[in-house]
Amino acid sequence: MKQINPSIIYPIENWHVSETEFDITTNQRSETIFTVGNGYIGIRGCLEENSSELENHTLPGTYINGFYETAPIIYGEAAHGYAKNHQTILNVPNALPVTITMDGEKISLFTGKITNHTRKINFKNGLYERHITWTSAKTGKQIAVSFSRLVSFTRKHIAALKIQVIPINFTQADINIESALQGAVTNQEHDGDPRAGATFSGQVLRTKETIQQNGILGLVQETLASELEIASGIKHSMPGEITQKTDFWSEKWYFDGSEPIEITKFISYVATTENNREMLCNELATASSLGFDTLLQEQTAFLTDFWETADIQVTGDDALQQALRFNAFHLLQSVGRDGKTNIAAKGVTGEGYEGHYFWDTEIFIFPFFVFTKPEIAKKLLKHRYSLLPNAKERARDLACSGALFPWRTINGEEASAYYPAGTAQIHINADIMHALKLYVEVTGDTQFLREKGLEMLIETSRFYMDYGDFVAGRGFTINGVTGPDEYTALINNNTYTNLMVKDQLEFLVASLTEEISTQFDVTDTEIKQWKQAAKQMYIHRTDSALIGQDDSFLTKGKWPFEATNKAQYPLLLHFHPMKIYQKQVLKQADLILAMVLQSERFTAEEKLVNYDYYEPLTTHDSSLSPATHAIIAAELDRMEQAVSFFYYTARTDLDDYHHNVKDGVHTAAMAGSWLAIVYGFAGLRIKNGNLHFQPKLPKEWTSYQFRITFQGRLIEVTTNLKGTTYRLIHGETISIFSDNNSLQL
Amino acid sequence: MKQINPSIIYPIENWHVSETEFDITTNQRSETIFTVGNGYIGIRGCLEENSSELENHTLPGTYINGFYETAPIIYGEAAHGYAKNHQTILNVPNALPVTITMDGEKISLFTGKITNHTRKINFKNGLYERHITWTSAKTGKQIAVSFSRLVSFTRKHIAALKIQVIPINFTQADINIESALQGAVTNQEHDGDPRAGATFSGQVLRTKETIQQNGILGLVQETLASELEIASGIKHSMPGEITQKTDFWSEKWYFDGSEPIEITKFISYVATTENNREMLCNELATASSLGFDTLLQEQTAFLTDFWETADIQVTGDDALQQALRFNAFHLLQSVGRDGKTNIAAKGVTGEGYEGHYFWDTEIFIFPFFVFTKPEIAKKLLKHRYSLLPNAKERARDLACSGALFPWRTINGEEASAYYPAGTAQIHINADIMHALKLYVEVTGDTQFLREKGLEMLIETSRFYMDYGDFVAGRGFTINGVTGPDEYTALINNNTYTNLMVKDQLEFLVASLTEEISTQFDVTDTEIKQWKQAAKQMYIHRTDSALIGQDDSFLTKGKWPFEATNKAQYPLLLHFHPMKIYQKQVLKQADLILAMVLQSERFTAEEKLVNYDYYEPLTTHDSSLSPATHAIIAAELDRMEQAVSFFYYTARTDLDDYHHNVKDGVHTAAMAGSWLAIVYGFAGLRIKNGNLHFQPKLPKEWTSYQFRITFQGRLIEVTTNLKGTTYRLIHGETISIFSDNNSLQL
């Protein structure tokens, strides 16, 4: 097990995360932490004023989920069927810039004297707030400046920034405020870390039209290669002098310093190619007529509803309590809720992993939403369904029938430029189908299964049947794949993959109807083969309870952990992949994850033996990993390890364990903290359609409480020193199981 | 077994290859076939006159072995330890251009009337000859033009072109001849085939100096990135009017058509950075003072000596006879003989595989030279030794001790941009050491072993010891490699690799002296581990005589051969590597090759069973493959298959089986034809330091005869319908074995 040294960065607070000092060296990280977003728009927590001193210490960024540029992938040596194009989430026009001067002096963190500087986000109302108290070194005049930002959860295309300037110790000063929309923006330059983003440099948004009407300043731009359009605009709550510089639309105001100033900047982004200009103008008109306070009320109401089901309360560790809320809040900010977008590995907080959607969605994040906000989970599945045509095409690229979903993508096309850790992870199909099954189990929405789910099930299963082989003496084998553990590649019969496919095939066969079979040309022979493959699915078992991660894993030499120093982690940045692949070493949970998702397919002994075998070999170089180990450690009563792993996953971002929060939050690790409580300490599993719990309370805590929705009910689970109580908050009576005892709620 | 449809392209002749008609559609192929070279300089058989009609139908090319340009390898997704730079053999200034006009009409294949056009190369004197009989459509004047080219085997930096113009049916005409050195040359544009070359476009040679002295026209140029220099120059046997155009140094002459004209153009290339200008001028002065005929005499003498040992005579199949000579001749033209260069996969005939050196040298080509011209074989080993520092550095890139030779290279740095079929082929170390062992066995040159060989043996063995693992219950295992078969990648315990490493370790231990051990800090513990690893080397055996190509091969599904149509070969151009790797399908001989190189480590039954198993799974998509199968088929008395495979390897280039001769000859396949006779039909093996033969005569032939050098002797082997006779041509008496019977020669 990897040792982490928790070092709290931000103050521990219940419903906020804040900083009370500005540290230029960690500013990029804080910009990620203080991002506000609504699953469509994400605005990093950057300072409003531009300062040359910030160069190399800021990553200005506003992103639109699903809005990307493409560039051809260049291979040193290309081959047939390789993914063709990079897709990279695009930095869109920056609507933040506000420049305030007093008596000709620019108010910034690098001029005058700062007696107070805070940034904060509030999980209850979704507000970003920044306060500065600034004193002129020349005149001694003191001024308080506040910025309040929100990105509306209820109005997809709307954000707002309120600017307040309060004179403190004077009554007269020349105060100028300039507020802008900066159209010339670029993505970060690539720094060589394969986990970071960007595949092109320079500006890729070309301005097609400018907008100046009804107080709106805006731009309609299009990308060079992907040919997508976006309209961006701002509208202020007070009219001012409008200027246009080369890459800057701005409005300016002049005040005499005699009284407090308040200006609200309404912001909108519409990333559609049709009617974007009209939509933008309408959205801005509506938002500005409602005003900032109304937007904030809507925001608060939306979040109140969210926390009603999503909040987890832990007593006994405030740092964890804060992290759980921070994580849930960021998940909500990151998730696409329109059925046209998904949730990127970094949400809409940064350019890491190029803004791509991975299996992170279905395996780590989906359970959080399906149990708390199932309508969002449905949208995520709908989005995958919309990409089924691409997945079919991709299967053709691999000379296979059926459909293969892309390992990483924005637009549905495969964008993994290194197939051994990309396309070869064909478990992505089964991961998505696992989410579908979970969705149907949790919601009972068989209509979705019939209308969209089964088509995906059939096509992805067809891919597996074609890619796999019945091999005499073995059964159904799936060779030439990479499992979840990316430190092992292109192997045969990855146990995780094979078990997930087995489960998918069983689910498919059980869900098929004659009508559906007819609709998709499913023959009896095909069904028979699905049944056979599921039944005869090859699993690399040994003489003992130890199971091979794949056919070859157990016969490899072990990684020389003792000769590896701390600075050599993550291994992927310090060793050639060949060298990593040839040893017994894991980047992340693999078979252990199968023990969570296919819990009933392992005996208790198998879980114990395999956890003890694989855990010490796991570097957790992937942020996805600790949550899974937390869950199984809890199941195996390794409570100390479970708490430690839970702590790791819960505070991955707040404490920046991977030193790359600057590139964006780790949405899957965030969801992992929810999983670690609900699947881990509370032991939630669905067996035969029923909810089962096996709650345990770590000795460090006095209680935890959470709620889940299940087939129309809302159920509250409270575990404290006295035991666990289950409460049906609403919905019809239901039987659940606690420690295998049936309870009627 | 792959079916080939032999279709003879060029007339069958004993000591020539020629064409009697010009076919523009296949001209690029013929340019390769008619290349003349001396292992340093290679000049493709291109037409002397430039014709715009030839655009897209010619690949003009002159190459210098080891002269290259570099460019950074761009990866879609980079990782630690990847090869950093491409290296590409460079097209150097073109010294061929000769423009002849008569009465203002340019003489070319696209003007006038051609009644005769031939190109020919002669294996006995190394001469390229071209004859044209041309009649003006306007004037009816008929003229005969001849070009004779040679690249001197005895004068590394010298080539020569004789131009003869003979009036046939007239006594007066304005004949102008312009002969040039064209400095502005570029490499081919890349067409997407990974087997072709080029990584940059445009001209990369920058002219530093021009030369115009003592009748010499020349250029000193340097490359942009690799910073190598080359001097190129021409000098004519008659002085003329000298002109310089932008990219063209030329000399012009005016004749009245009253008598035959003869001009010789002496050509020199000196690709060294120091004194290149002086060397060039000296070389040209000497060559021109000797004259063309003297150069030709030297050439003839050199080749007479070569054929003395290298010629194989087959009676009963003239096409094979021609191919054997064509192949041996091209091998000699391709091989670097200066200890600073090696033999590229395409020799100096084209840009395919970027002019890189591969294992082709040691496994396929080396035996030909070591048994016919051992001094050349020694130079090849010396060249590898000169790259040992790079190999040590490369091992460090992989976090290993010792040395790892590059899979493909010119300058000693790894240039494989796709490591699963590149760097992962760590058998390259053992391949080179196998050649070393063969060299010592054949020549008895233990001095070389002591002075250079053992250092390579020690360092490459250290790499294997570090990369491999002792695994309980298995022995010494080598995981995470790719064997010779590139349709199977990143697997464990490739039998070929493991056996070759075993052999190398045994050879090392047997060759070590105390002095050497001290010199290279070899400890007793280290020697013990080498012995242990050799003894305990893991081989993936089964319950039967069938041996796994690696740990996982036998449990894969079989490639759907029946569903694969002919146009889908080579598979690598039509299927994603993932899909290919996951099936039982071979690009080329792998375990079968081990059965040749480690013959005594297999029982007769194992050879039979494994040949029958693997042969049908082998696509022979690699041109390296058929020769190996020919050898084992002969050993197993599968004479029909043996002949067929032999035919394939022998005429791979002459009949253009792979449709890519335009990019260069296949030197390894060429050498394979020698191997197929000597190792195959004659059954040559070295056992305990002794020569063993097991001769067989295919029913299609009446005899074959070849010579080999062995420990200072020259031995002639003749097999005909009566049996086999062995004759000691010179050297001390020696015992050899024929069909396991000892014979004294």
mmCIF file of N, CA, C and O in Angstrom, chain B residues 7 20 25 130 182 190 239 280 285 303 313 316 357 359 373 417 428 433 509 549 576-577 625 678 719:
data_model
loop_
_atom_site.group_PDB
_atom_site.id
_atom_site.type_symbol
_atom_site.label_atom_id
_atom_site.label_comp_id
_atom_site.label_asym_id
_atom_site.label_seq_id
_atom_site.Cartn_x
_atom_site.Cartn_y
_atom_site.Cartn_z
ATOM 1 N N SER B 7 6.155 -15.426 -61.903
ATOM 2 C CA SER B 7 5.974 -14.823 -63.209
ATOM 3 C C SER B 7 7.262 -14.090 -63.510
ATOM 4 O O SER B 7 7.587 -13.096 -62.881
ATOM 5 N N THR B 20 14.883 -5.383 -72.258
ATOM 6 C CA THR B 20 15.052 -4.997 -73.663
ATOM 7 C C THR B 20 13.966 -4.030 -74.116
ATOM 8 O O THR B 20 13.947 -3.605 -75.256
ATOM 9 N N THR B 25 5.720 2.075 -66.557
ATOM 10 C CA THR B 25 4.931 1.714 -65.373
ATOM 11 C C THR B 25 5.742 0.896 -64.362
ATOM 12 O O THR B 25 5.385 0.822 -63.204
ATOM 13 N N ARG B 130 23.661 0.640 -70.844
ATOM 14 C CA ARG B 130 22.384 1.034 -71.426
ATOM 15 C C ARG B 130 22.635 1.416 -72.882
ATOM 16 O O ARG B 130 23.588 2.144 -73.179
ATOM 17 N N GLN B 182 23.815 17.280 -60.116
ATOM 18 C CA GLN B 182 22.618 17.968 -59.633
ATOM 19 C C GLN B 182 22.617 17.952 -58.114
ATOM 20 O O GLN B 182 22.459 16.902 -57.490
ATOM 21 N N HIS B 190 6.747 10.359 -48.421
ATOM 22 C CA HIS B 190 6.234 9.175 -47.744
ATOM 23 C C HIS B 190 4.824 8.876 -48.259
ATOM 24 O O HIS B 190 4.005 9.765 -48.378
ATOM 25 N N PRO B 239 37.694 18.267 -71.608
ATOM 26 C CA PRO B 239 37.296 19.557 -71.063
ATOM 27 C C PRO B 239 36.194 20.185 -71.902
ATOM 28 O O PRO B 239 36.156 19.985 -73.124
ATOM 29 N N LEU B 280 38.105 14.276 -52.133
ATOM 30 C CA LEU B 280 37.317 14.216 -53.364
ATOM 31 C C LEU B 280 38.194 14.555 -54.570
ATOM 32 O O LEU B 280 38.188 13.834 -55.580
ATOM 33 N N ALA B 285 41.091 12.919 -59.369
ATOM 34 C CA ALA B 285 42.303 13.060 -60.182
ATOM 35 C C ALA B 285 42.874 11.681 -60.501
ATOM 36 O O ALA B 285 43.206 11.373 -61.659
ATOM 37 N N LEU B 303 35.700 -8.939 -58.877
ATOM 38 C CA LEU B 303 34.540 -9.826 -58.964
ATOM 39 C C LEU B 303 34.949 -11.263 -59.257
ATOM 40 O O LEU B 303 34.307 -12.208 -58.797
ATOM 41 N N GLN B 313 26.446 -22.883 -58.272
ATOM 42 C CA GLN B 313 25.980 -23.324 -59.580
ATOM 43 C C GLN B 313 24.887 -24.361 -59.404
ATOM 44 O O GLN B 313 25.069 -25.349 -58.698
ATOM 45 N N GLY B 316 19.684 -27.292 -63.933
ATOM 46 C CA GLY B 316 18.314 -27.806 -63.944
ATOM 47 C C GLY B 316 17.287 -26.710 -63.803
ATOM 48 O O GLY B 316 16.118 -26.928 -64.061
ATOM 49 N N TYR B 357 19.803 -0.478 -40.489
ATOM 50 C CA TYR B 357 20.388 -1.796 -40.252
ATOM 51 C C TYR B 357 19.538 -2.518 -39.218
ATOM 52 O O TYR B 357 19.199 -1.949 -38.173
ATOM 53 N N TRP B 359 18.473 -6.799 -37.618
ATOM 54 C CA TRP B 359 19.023 -8.140 -37.375
ATOM 55 C C TRP B 359 19.226 -8.899 -38.679
ATOM 56 O O TRP B 359 19.917 -9.916 -38.702
ATOM 57 N N LYS B 373 33.397 -14.651 -47.668
ATOM 58 C CA LYS B 373 34.356 -13.548 -47.537
ATOM 59 C C LYS B 373 34.431 -13.157 -46.060
ATOM 60 O O LYS B 373 33.914 -12.102 -45.656
ATOM 61 N N ALA B 417 10.242 3.623 -34.045
ATOM 62 C CA ALA B 417 9.220 4.536 -33.534
ATOM 63 C C ALA B 417 8.007 3.786 -33.001
ATOM 64 O O ALA B 417 7.071 4.400 -32.502
ATOM 65 N N ILE B 428 17.729 -8.968 -30.659
ATOM 66 C CA ILE B 428 18.799 -8.384 -31.470
ATOM 67 C C ILE B 428 20.169 -8.604 -30.825
ATOM 68 O O ILE B 428 21.144 -8.908 -31.519
ATOM 69 N N MET B 433 25.297 -11.675 -31.174
ATOM 70 C CA MET B 433 26.224 -12.586 -30.506
ATOM 71 C C MET B 433 26.272 -13.947 -31.210
ATOM 72 O O MET B 433 27.290 -14.620 -31.202
ATOM 73 N N VAL B 509 30.199 -18.022 -21.162
ATOM 74 C CA VAL B 509 30.848 -18.713 -20.041
ATOM 75 C C VAL B 509 32.028 -19.544 -20.552
ATOM 76 O O VAL B 509 33.108 -19.557 -19.955
ATOM 77 N N GLN B 549 5.339 -20.938 -29.185
ATOM 78 C CA GLN B 549 6.202 -19.853 -29.678
ATOM 79 C C GLN B 549 6.533 -18.905 -28.519
ATOM 80 O O GLN B 549 7.583 -18.274 -28.493
ATOM 81 N N HIS B 576 -5.754 -3.917 -37.846
ATOM 82 C CA HIS B 576 -5.177 -3.265 -36.666
ATOM 83 C C HIS B 576 -4.244 -4.258 -35.966
ATOM 84 O O HIS B 576 -4.579 -5.428 -35.832
ATOM 85 N N PRO B 577 -3.075 -3.792 -35.523
ATOM 86 C CA PRO B 577 -2.131 -4.703 -34.864
ATOM 87 C C PRO B 577 -2.754 -5.484 -33.707
ATOM 88 O O PRO B 577 -2.443 -6.673 -33.518
ATOM 89 N N SER B 625 11.109 -14.604 -44.278
ATOM 90 C CA SER B 625 10.552 -15.858 -43.802
ATOM 91 C C SER B 625 10.793 -17.085 -44.682
ATOM 92 O O SER B 625 11.176 -18.146 -44.177
ATOM 93 N N VAL B 678 22.781 -23.795 -48.945
ATOM 94 C CA VAL B 678 23.890 -24.295 -48.132
ATOM 95 C C VAL B 678 23.390 -24.914 -46.828
ATOM 96 O O VAL B 678 23.756 -26.031 -46.481
ATOM 97 N N THR B 719 26.821 -31.598 -55.330
ATOM 98 C CA THR B 719 25.813 -32.657 -55.218
ATOM 99 C C THR B 719 25.182 -32.846 -56.584
ATOM 100 O O THR B 719 24.755 -31.872 -57.211
#
